[in-house]
mmCIF file of C-alpha atoms and ligand atoms in Angstrom:
data_model
loop_
_atom_site.group_PDB
_atom_site.id
_atom_site.type_symbol
_atom_site.label_atom_id
_atom_site.label_comp_id
_atom_site.label_asym_id
_atom_site.label_seq_id
_atom_site.Cartn_x
_atom_site.Cartn_y
_atom_site.Cartn_z
ATOM 1 C CA UNK A 1 57.255 -63.166 -24.332
ATOM 2 C CA UNK A 2 54.763 -62.392 -27.139
ATOM 3 C CA UNK A 3 51.116 -62.731 -26.079
ATOM 4 C CA UNK A 4 49.690 -59.979 -28.269
ATOM 5 C CA UNK A 5 49.149 -57.293 -25.653
ATOM 6 C CA UNK A 6 49.188 -53.701 -26.900
ATOM 7 C CA UNK A 7 52.216 -51.736 -25.760
ATOM 8 C CA UNK A 8 51.561 -49.614 -22.659
ATOM 9 C CA UNK A 9 48.320 -51.368 -21.699
ATOM 10 C CA UNK A 10 47.893 -51.566 -17.937
ATOM 11 C CA UNK A 11 46.956 -54.518 -15.767
ATOM 12 C CA UNK A 12 45.878 -54.131 -12.145
ATOM 13 C CA UNK A 13 46.991 -57.100 -10.029
ATOM 14 C CA UNK A 14 45.643 -57.289 -6.470
ATOM 15 C CA UNK A 15 47.658 -59.056 -3.783
ATOM 16 C CA UNK A 16 50.775 -58.395 -5.870
ATOM 17 C CA UNK A 17 53.113 -58.279 -2.891
ATOM 18 C CA UNK A 18 53.537 -62.047 -2.620
ATOM 19 C CA UNK A 19 53.023 -65.477 -4.170
ATOM 20 C CA UNK A 20 50.733 -65.785 -7.175
ATOM 21 C CA UNK A 21 50.076 -62.041 -7.390
ATOM 22 C CA UNK A 22 53.761 -61.137 -7.449
ATOM 23 C CA UNK A 23 54.515 -63.813 -10.061
ATOM 24 C CA UNK A 24 51.605 -62.571 -12.190
ATOM 25 C CA UNK A 25 52.757 -58.970 -11.925
ATOM 26 C CA UNK A 26 56.296 -59.904 -12.952
ATOM 27 C CA UNK A 27 55.186 -62.090 -15.852
ATOM 28 C CA UNK A 28 52.753 -59.395 -17.032
ATOM 29 C CA UNK A 29 55.601 -56.887 -17.150
ATOM 30 C CA UNK A 30 57.736 -59.368 -19.115
ATOM 31 C CA UNK A 31 54.799 -59.697 -21.550
ATOM 32 C CA UNK A 32 54.951 -55.932 -22.135
ATOM 33 C CA UNK A 33 52.161 -54.730 -19.856
ATOM 34 C CA UNK A 34 52.452 -51.781 -17.516
ATOM 35 C CA UNK A 35 51.622 -53.173 -14.070
ATOM 36 C CA UNK A 36 49.632 -51.534 -11.297
ATOM 37 C CA UNK A 37 50.588 -53.680 -8.318
ATOM 38 C CA UNK A 38 48.243 -53.493 -5.320
ATOM 39 C CA UNK A 39 48.716 -55.035 -1.892
ATOM 40 C CA UNK A 40 47.936 -54.562 1.794
ATOM 41 C CA UNK A 41 51.630 -54.141 2.518
ATOM 42 C CA UNK A 42 53.455 -51.083 1.155
ATOM 43 C CA UNK A 43 56.844 -52.773 1.610
ATOM 44 C CA UNK A 44 55.794 -55.962 -0.154
ATOM 45 C CA UNK A 45 54.343 -54.183 -3.149
ATOM 46 C CA UNK A 46 57.329 -51.838 -3.362
ATOM 47 C CA UNK A 47 59.565 -54.919 -3.546
ATOM 48 C CA UNK A 48 57.473 -56.287 -6.431
ATOM 49 C CA UNK A 49 57.757 -52.996 -8.311
ATOM 50 C CA UNK A 50 61.508 -52.947 -7.673
ATOM 51 C CA UNK A 51 61.870 -56.455 -9.122
ATOM 52 C CA UNK A 52 59.861 -55.473 -12.214
ATOM 53 C CA UNK A 53 61.839 -52.293 -12.727
ATOM 54 C CA UNK A 54 65.126 -54.185 -12.351
ATOM 55 C CA UNK A 55 63.978 -56.487 -15.165
ATOM 56 C CA UNK A 56 63.255 -53.473 -17.409
ATOM 57 C CA UNK A 57 59.485 -53.466 -16.875
ATOM 58 C CA UNK A 58 57.140 -50.661 -15.912
ATOM 59 C CA UNK A 59 55.124 -50.784 -12.694
ATOM 60 C CA UNK A 60 53.424 -48.562 -10.149
ATOM 61 C CA UNK A 61 52.569 -49.560 -6.598
ATOM 62 C CA UNK A 62 49.382 -48.937 -4.642
ATOM 63 C CA UNK A 63 48.804 -49.838 -1.021
ATOM 64 C CA UNK A 64 45.173 -50.911 -0.896
ATOM 65 C CA UNK A 65 43.008 -53.249 1.097
ATOM 66 C CA UNK A 66 40.643 -54.611 -1.553
ATOM 67 C CA UNK A 67 37.856 -54.810 1.017
ATOM 68 C CA UNK A 68 38.023 -51.036 1.577
ATOM 69 C CA UNK A 69 36.083 -49.213 -1.190
ATOM 70 C CA UNK A 70 37.758 -45.858 -0.508
ATOM 71 C CA UNK A 71 41.218 -47.423 -0.784
ATOM 72 C CA UNK A 72 40.159 -49.193 -3.999
ATOM 73 C CA UNK A 73 38.938 -45.911 -5.562
ATOM 74 C CA UNK A 74 42.191 -44.186 -4.665
ATOM 75 C CA UNK A 75 44.241 -47.093 -6.026
ATOM 76 C CA UNK A 76 42.330 -47.028 -9.326
ATOM 77 C CA UNK A 77 43.072 -43.333 -9.726
ATOM 78 C CA UNK A 78 46.754 -43.935 -8.928
ATOM 79 C CA UNK A 79 46.874 -46.823 -11.407
ATOM 80 C CA UNK A 80 45.536 -44.927 -14.422
ATOM 81 C CA UNK A 81 43.246 -46.466 -17.073
ATOM 82 C CA UNK A 82 43.571 -50.263 -17.016
ATOM 83 C CA UNK A 83 42.368 -52.631 -19.735
ATOM 84 C CA UNK A 84 43.014 -55.683 -17.547
ATOM 85 C CA UNK A 85 42.235 -56.704 -13.967
ATOM 86 C CA UNK A 86 43.423 -59.690 -11.932
ATOM 87 C CA UNK A 87 41.453 -60.216 -8.709
ATOM 88 C CA UNK A 88 43.990 -62.319 -6.834
ATOM 89 C CA UNK A 89 43.989 -60.987 -3.237
ATOM 90 C CA UNK A 90 42.107 -63.028 -0.692
ATOM 91 C CA UNK A 91 42.476 -64.329 2.862
ATOM 92 C CA UNK A 92 44.341 -67.597 3.547
ATOM 93 C CA UNK A 93 42.130 -70.664 3.958
ATOM 94 C CA UNK A 94 43.816 -71.385 7.294
ATOM 95 C CA UNK A 95 42.316 -68.223 8.834
ATOM 96 C CA UNK A 96 39.761 -68.779 11.574
ATOM 97 C CA UNK A 97 37.350 -66.117 10.319
ATOM 98 C CA UNK A 98 33.697 -65.386 10.923
ATOM 99 C CA UNK A 99 31.770 -66.885 7.959
ATOM 100 C CA UNK A 100 29.911 -63.744 6.850
ATOM 101 C CA UNK A 101 32.926 -61.491 7.252
ATOM 102 C CA UNK A 102 35.127 -63.971 5.382
ATOM 103 C CA UNK A 103 32.673 -64.095 2.473
ATOM 104 C CA UNK A 104 32.754 -60.314 2.285
ATOM 105 C CA UNK A 105 36.567 -60.450 2.178
ATOM 106 C CA UNK A 106 36.755 -63.333 -0.291
ATOM 107 C CA UNK A 107 34.062 -62.613 -2.881
ATOM 108 C CA UNK A 108 32.629 -59.249 -1.782
ATOM 109 C CA UNK A 109 35.968 -57.585 -2.451
ATOM 110 C CA UNK A 110 36.234 -59.225 -5.888
ATOM 111 C CA UNK A 111 32.824 -57.808 -6.741
ATOM 112 C CA UNK A 112 33.545 -54.316 -5.402
ATOM 113 C CA UNK A 113 36.964 -54.032 -7.082
ATOM 114 C CA UNK A 114 35.455 -55.249 -10.360
ATOM 115 C CA UNK A 115 32.520 -52.819 -10.115
ATOM 116 C CA UNK A 116 34.867 -49.918 -9.420
ATOM 117 C CA UNK A 117 37.091 -50.934 -12.354
ATOM 118 C CA UNK A 118 34.095 -51.342 -14.700
ATOM 119 C CA UNK A 119 32.955 -47.849 -13.700
ATOM 120 C CA UNK A 120 36.225 -46.514 -15.187
ATOM 121 C CA UNK A 121 34.942 -47.846 -18.540
ATOM 122 C CA UNK A 122 37.960 -49.975 -19.481
ATOM 123 C CA UNK A 123 38.902 -49.776 -23.163
ATOM 124 C CA UNK A 124 37.664 -52.347 -25.701
ATOM 125 C CA UNK A 125 39.233 -55.781 -25.493
ATOM 126 C CA UNK A 126 39.176 -55.602 -21.705
ATOM 127 C CA UNK A 127 39.413 -58.750 -19.573
ATOM 128 C CA UNK A 128 39.281 -59.767 -15.932
ATOM 129 C CA UNK A 129 40.623 -62.946 -14.334
ATOM 130 C CA UNK A 130 39.470 -63.929 -10.853
ATOM 131 C CA UNK A 131 41.462 -66.324 -8.700
ATOM 132 C CA UNK A 132 39.163 -68.960 -7.206
ATOM 133 C CA UNK A 133 40.375 -72.400 -6.065
ATOM 134 C CA UNK A 134 39.812 -76.104 -6.600
ATOM 135 C CA UNK A 135 38.412 -75.859 -3.047
ATOM 136 C CA UNK A 136 34.684 -75.295 -3.104
ATOM 137 C CA UNK A 137 34.483 -75.748 -6.871
ATOM 138 C CA UNK A 138 35.746 -79.287 -7.396
ATOM 139 C CA UNK A 139 36.576 -80.583 -3.906
ATOM 140 C CA UNK A 140 35.433 -79.864 -0.379
ATOM 141 C CA UNK A 141 37.998 -78.852 2.242
ATOM 142 C CA UNK A 142 37.961 -78.013 5.956
ATOM 143 C CA UNK A 143 37.160 -74.316 5.718
ATOM 144 C CA UNK A 144 33.454 -73.603 5.170
ATOM 145 C CA UNK A 145 33.940 -69.944 4.311
ATOM 146 C CA UNK A 146 36.854 -70.635 1.948
ATOM 147 C CA UNK A 147 34.890 -73.246 -0.033
ATOM 148 C CA UNK A 148 31.783 -71.046 -0.141
ATOM 149 C CA UNK A 149 33.716 -67.917 -1.077
ATOM 150 C CA UNK A 150 35.750 -69.553 -3.836
ATOM 151 C CA UNK A 151 32.628 -71.171 -5.339
ATOM 152 C CA UNK A 152 30.959 -67.759 -5.207
ATOM 153 C CA UNK A 153 33.858 -66.248 -7.155
ATOM 154 C CA UNK A 154 33.213 -68.792 -9.924
ATOM 155 C CA UNK A 155 29.511 -67.926 -9.913
ATOM 156 C CA UNK A 156 30.221 -64.208 -9.960
ATOM 157 C CA UNK A 157 32.612 -64.728 -12.877
ATOM 158 C CA UNK A 158 29.822 -66.453 -14.845
ATOM 159 C CA UNK A 159 27.535 -63.534 -14.051
ATOM 160 C CA UNK A 160 30.143 -61.128 -15.426
ATOM 161 C CA UNK A 161 30.719 -63.282 -18.493
ATOM 162 C CA UNK A 162 27.072 -62.975 -19.474
ATOM 163 C CA UNK A 163 26.458 -59.389 -18.411
ATOM 164 C CA UNK A 164 29.568 -57.418 -19.352
ATOM 165 C CA UNK A 165 30.733 -59.222 -22.520
ATOM 166 C CA UNK A 166 31.494 -58.460 -25.273
ATOM 167 C CA UNK A 167 33.079 -55.312 -23.835
ATOM 168 C CA UNK A 168 34.845 -57.317 -21.117
ATOM 169 C CA UNK A 169 35.720 -61.034 -21.016
ATOM 170 C CA UNK A 170 35.597 -62.627 -17.568
ATOM 171 C CA UNK A 171 37.255 -65.888 -16.596
ATOM 172 C CA UNK A 172 38.432 -67.572 -13.410
ATOM 173 C CA UNK A 173 41.248 -69.888 -12.405
ATOM 174 C CA UNK A 174 41.056 -72.653 -9.837
ATOM 175 C CA UNK A 175 44.589 -73.269 -8.567
ATOM 176 C CA UNK A 176 45.455 -76.546 -6.893
ATOM 177 C CA UNK A 177 48.176 -76.619 -4.235
ATOM 178 C CA UNK A 178 50.669 -73.879 -5.143
ATOM 179 C CA UNK A 179 53.825 -73.307 -3.103
ATOM 180 C CA UNK A 180 53.573 -69.681 -1.973
ATOM 181 C CA UNK A 181 54.601 -68.004 1.292
ATOM 182 C CA UNK A 182 51.226 -68.728 2.872
ATOM 183 C CA UNK A 183 51.698 -72.441 2.121
ATOM 184 C CA UNK A 184 55.262 -72.552 3.511
ATOM 185 C CA UNK A 185 56.045 -75.949 5.045
ATOM 186 C CA UNK A 186 52.809 -77.569 3.809
ATOM 187 C CA UNK A 187 54.612 -79.728 1.222
ATOM 188 C CA UNK A 188 56.440 -81.470 4.101
ATOM 189 C CA UNK A 189 53.296 -82.333 6.030
ATOM 190 C CA UNK A 190 51.616 -85.720 5.656
ATOM 191 C CA UNK A 191 48.741 -84.127 3.739
ATOM 192 C CA UNK A 192 51.118 -82.125 1.542
ATOM 193 C CA UNK A 193 53.158 -85.231 0.695
ATOM 194 C CA UNK A 194 50.031 -87.215 -0.147
ATOM 195 C CA UNK A 195 48.704 -84.434 -2.406
ATOM 196 C CA UNK A 196 51.990 -84.381 -4.317
ATOM 197 C CA UNK A 197 52.144 -88.185 -4.514
ATOM 198 C CA UNK A 198 48.684 -88.227 -6.130
ATOM 199 C CA UNK A 199 49.516 -85.417 -8.552
ATOM 200 C CA UNK A 200 50.335 -86.727 -12.050
ATOM 201 C CA UNK A 201 53.024 -84.012 -12.318
ATOM 202 C CA UNK A 202 54.626 -85.286 -9.051
ATOM 203 C CA UNK A 203 55.108 -81.793 -7.715
ATOM 204 C CA UNK A 204 53.207 -78.905 -6.204
ATOM 205 C CA UNK A 205 52.471 -75.926 -8.413
ATOM 206 C CA UNK A 206 54.639 -72.818 -8.384
ATOM 207 C CA UNK A 207 53.325 -69.246 -8.690
ATOM 208 C CA UNK A 208 54.488 -68.981 -12.330
ATOM 209 C CA UNK A 209 52.211 -71.929 -13.205
ATOM 210 C CA UNK A 210 49.232 -69.753 -12.290
ATOM 211 C CA UNK A 211 50.722 -66.546 -13.688
ATOM 212 C CA UNK A 212 51.089 -68.155 -17.130
ATOM 213 C CA UNK A 213 47.438 -69.205 -17.152
ATOM 214 C CA UNK A 214 46.315 -65.748 -15.987
ATOM 215 C CA UNK A 215 48.302 -64.003 -18.722
ATOM 216 C CA UNK A 216 46.923 -66.361 -21.363
ATOM 217 C CA UNK A 217 43.314 -65.750 -20.256
ATOM 218 C CA UNK A 218 43.831 -61.974 -20.280
ATOM 219 C CA UNK A 219 45.561 -61.948 -23.643
ATOM 220 C CA UNK A 220 44.081 -61.585 -27.124
ATOM 221 C CA UNK A 221 45.084 -65.255 -27.658
ATOM 222 C CA UNK A 222 42.101 -66.113 -25.437
ATOM 223 C CA UNK A 223 39.776 -63.707 -27.272
ATOM 224 C CA UNK A 224 36.916 -66.242 -27.475
ATOM 225 C CA UNK A 225 37.310 -67.605 -23.930
ATOM 226 C CA UNK A 226 34.660 -66.174 -21.643
ATOM 227 C CA UNK A 227 33.060 -67.548 -18.486
ATOM 228 C CA UNK A 228 35.420 -70.478 -17.939
ATOM 229 C CA UNK A 229 36.732 -71.737 -14.608
ATOM 230 C CA UNK A 230 40.120 -73.186 -15.508
ATOM 231 C CA UNK A 231 41.662 -75.659 -13.056
ATOM 232 C CA UNK A 232 45.449 -75.268 -12.895
ATOM 233 C CA UNK A 233 46.447 -78.160 -10.678
ATOM 234 C CA UNK A 234 48.780 -80.408 -12.672
ATOM 235 C CA UNK A 235 45.892 -82.820 -13.226
ATOM 236 C CA UNK A 236 45.512 -83.523 -9.505
ATOM 237 C CA UNK A 237 41.727 -83.504 -9.755
ATOM 238 C CA UNK A 238 41.563 -86.212 -12.385
ATOM 239 C CA UNK A 239 43.240 -88.541 -9.898
ATOM 240 C CA UNK A 240 40.583 -87.913 -7.220
HETATM 241 P P1 NAP B 1 50.144 -65.062 -0.578
HETATM 242 O O1 NAP B 1 51.491 -65.496 -1.006
HETATM 243 O O2 NAP B 1 49.822 -64.943 0.854
HETATM 244 O O3 NAP B 1 49.830 -63.674 -1.322
HETATM 245 C C1 NAP B 1 48.613 -63.026 -1.138
HETATM 246 C C2 NAP B 1 48.889 -61.539 -1.086
HETATM 247 O O4 NAP B 1 47.610 -60.868 -1.056
HETATM 248 C C3 NAP B 1 49.632 -61.144 0.186
HETATM 249 O O5 NAP B 1 50.605 -60.159 -0.104
HETATM 250 C C4 NAP B 1 48.511 -60.604 1.061
HETATM 251 O O6 NAP B 1 48.941 -59.670 2.027
HETATM 252 C C5 NAP B 1 47.645 -59.925 0.018
HETATM 253 N N1 NAP B 1 46.302 -59.668 0.511
HETATM 254 C C6 NAP B 1 45.548 -60.447 1.319
HETATM 255 N N2 NAP B 1 44.380 -59.849 1.588
HETATM 256 C C7 NAP B 1 44.393 -58.657 0.939
HETATM 257 C C8 NAP B 1 43.488 -57.572 0.862
HETATM 258 N N3 NAP B 1 42.325 -57.589 1.521
HETATM 259 N N4 NAP B 1 43.815 -56.500 0.104
HETATM 260 C C9 NAP B 1 45.002 -56.467 -0.566
HETATM 261 N N5 NAP B 1 45.908 -57.446 -0.513
HETATM 262 C C10 NAP B 1 45.619 -58.537 0.238
HETATM 263 O O7 NAP B 1 48.998 -66.047 -1.151
HETATM 264 P P2 NAP B 1 48.851 -66.857 -2.529
HETATM 265 O O8 NAP B 1 48.974 -68.292 -2.171
HETATM 266 O O9 NAP B 1 49.667 -66.292 -3.607
HETATM 267 O O10 NAP B 1 47.287 -66.631 -2.802
HETATM 268 C C11 NAP B 1 46.825 -65.755 -3.824
HETATM 269 C C12 NAP B 1 45.405 -66.176 -4.211
HETATM 270 O O11 NAP B 1 45.421 -67.521 -4.706
HETATM 271 C C13 NAP B 1 44.396 -66.157 -3.054
HETATM 272 O O12 NAP B 1 43.153 -65.663 -3.515
HETATM 273 C C14 NAP B 1 44.278 -67.634 -2.688
HETATM 274 O O13 NAP B 1 43.035 -67.951 -2.080
HETATM 275 C C15 NAP B 1 44.406 -68.272 -4.062
HETATM 276 N N6 NAP B 1 44.782 -69.691 -4.032
HETATM 277 C C16 NAP B 1 45.999 -70.068 -3.545
HETATM 278 C C17 NAP B 1 46.317 -71.418 -3.509
HETATM 279 C C18 NAP B 1 47.648 -71.916 -2.996
HETATM 280 O O14 NAP B 1 47.808 -73.157 -2.858
HETATM 281 N N7 NAP B 1 48.608 -71.039 -2.727
HETATM 282 C C19 NAP B 1 45.388 -72.390 -3.965
HETATM 283 C C20 NAP B 1 44.163 -71.947 -4.438
HETATM 284 C C21 NAP B 1 43.870 -70.593 -4.488
HETATM 285 P P3 NAP B 1 49.286 -60.237 3.516
HETATM 286 O O15 NAP B 1 50.377 -61.221 3.346
HETATM 287 O O16 NAP B 1 49.660 -58.993 4.264
HETATM 288 O O17 NAP B 1 47.992 -60.870 3.996
#
């Protein structure tokens, strides 16, 4: 896969032990990047690294809770200099969390990981992609904190796009319904079936659908894209 990345450039992917993060880490390695895969779970992230290595890629694992600044600092040191960052980790919308705490987990951690990464002075041509959601940005859903946190990620991305460019490009992705472990069984619920029926692509998204968009936004092919919030939802929103 030729996206124009320099050989041996590193990408940090948070939440790389599952779902969208794992798919992004694997696709990044196939695109020639060295991957620093971070996750809460040591076993999960080790499995991601094993899969990448088995495919001939290069990856290192770090066990890090992105809401823990000390763990983030240690993970950055373990990762080595990284030109690219993907802020993917975040709590599941189904969690019954305290609003303020959930915002700190959802958007506070994106800000603190990004600040810590920026402090390493990433090399020129750097880029960050933040994973938001259609929820809170284009549609309202049940969870107040999830909608507020994902909208805040889009706002924070626009802040970055104006304040850290041209050294760093910052963009965000708003996934629609993507079949990942945390969404297991949802496609068979009444709501899941109705979402798919109204999707012009007649299917839910898969993690690689998001990974492809992430890799494009990071890559030199997207060198003049900065500050966008890209919906990746199969066109579901245009049917709303
Ligand atoms: P997933 O399969 O559950 O993967 C998320 C991974 O991130 C898990 O390994 C999880 O660990 C880890 N993680 C959670 N909190 C973390 C933290 N504080 N520090 C480090 N790692 C952490 O979920 P996914 O569906 O791929 O979701 C990835 C991102 O996409 C999330 O930001 C989510 O909000 C967003 N998104 C997903 C969808 C969708 O339909 N799937 C739609 C819109 C947006 P544990 O499993 O141990 O918690």
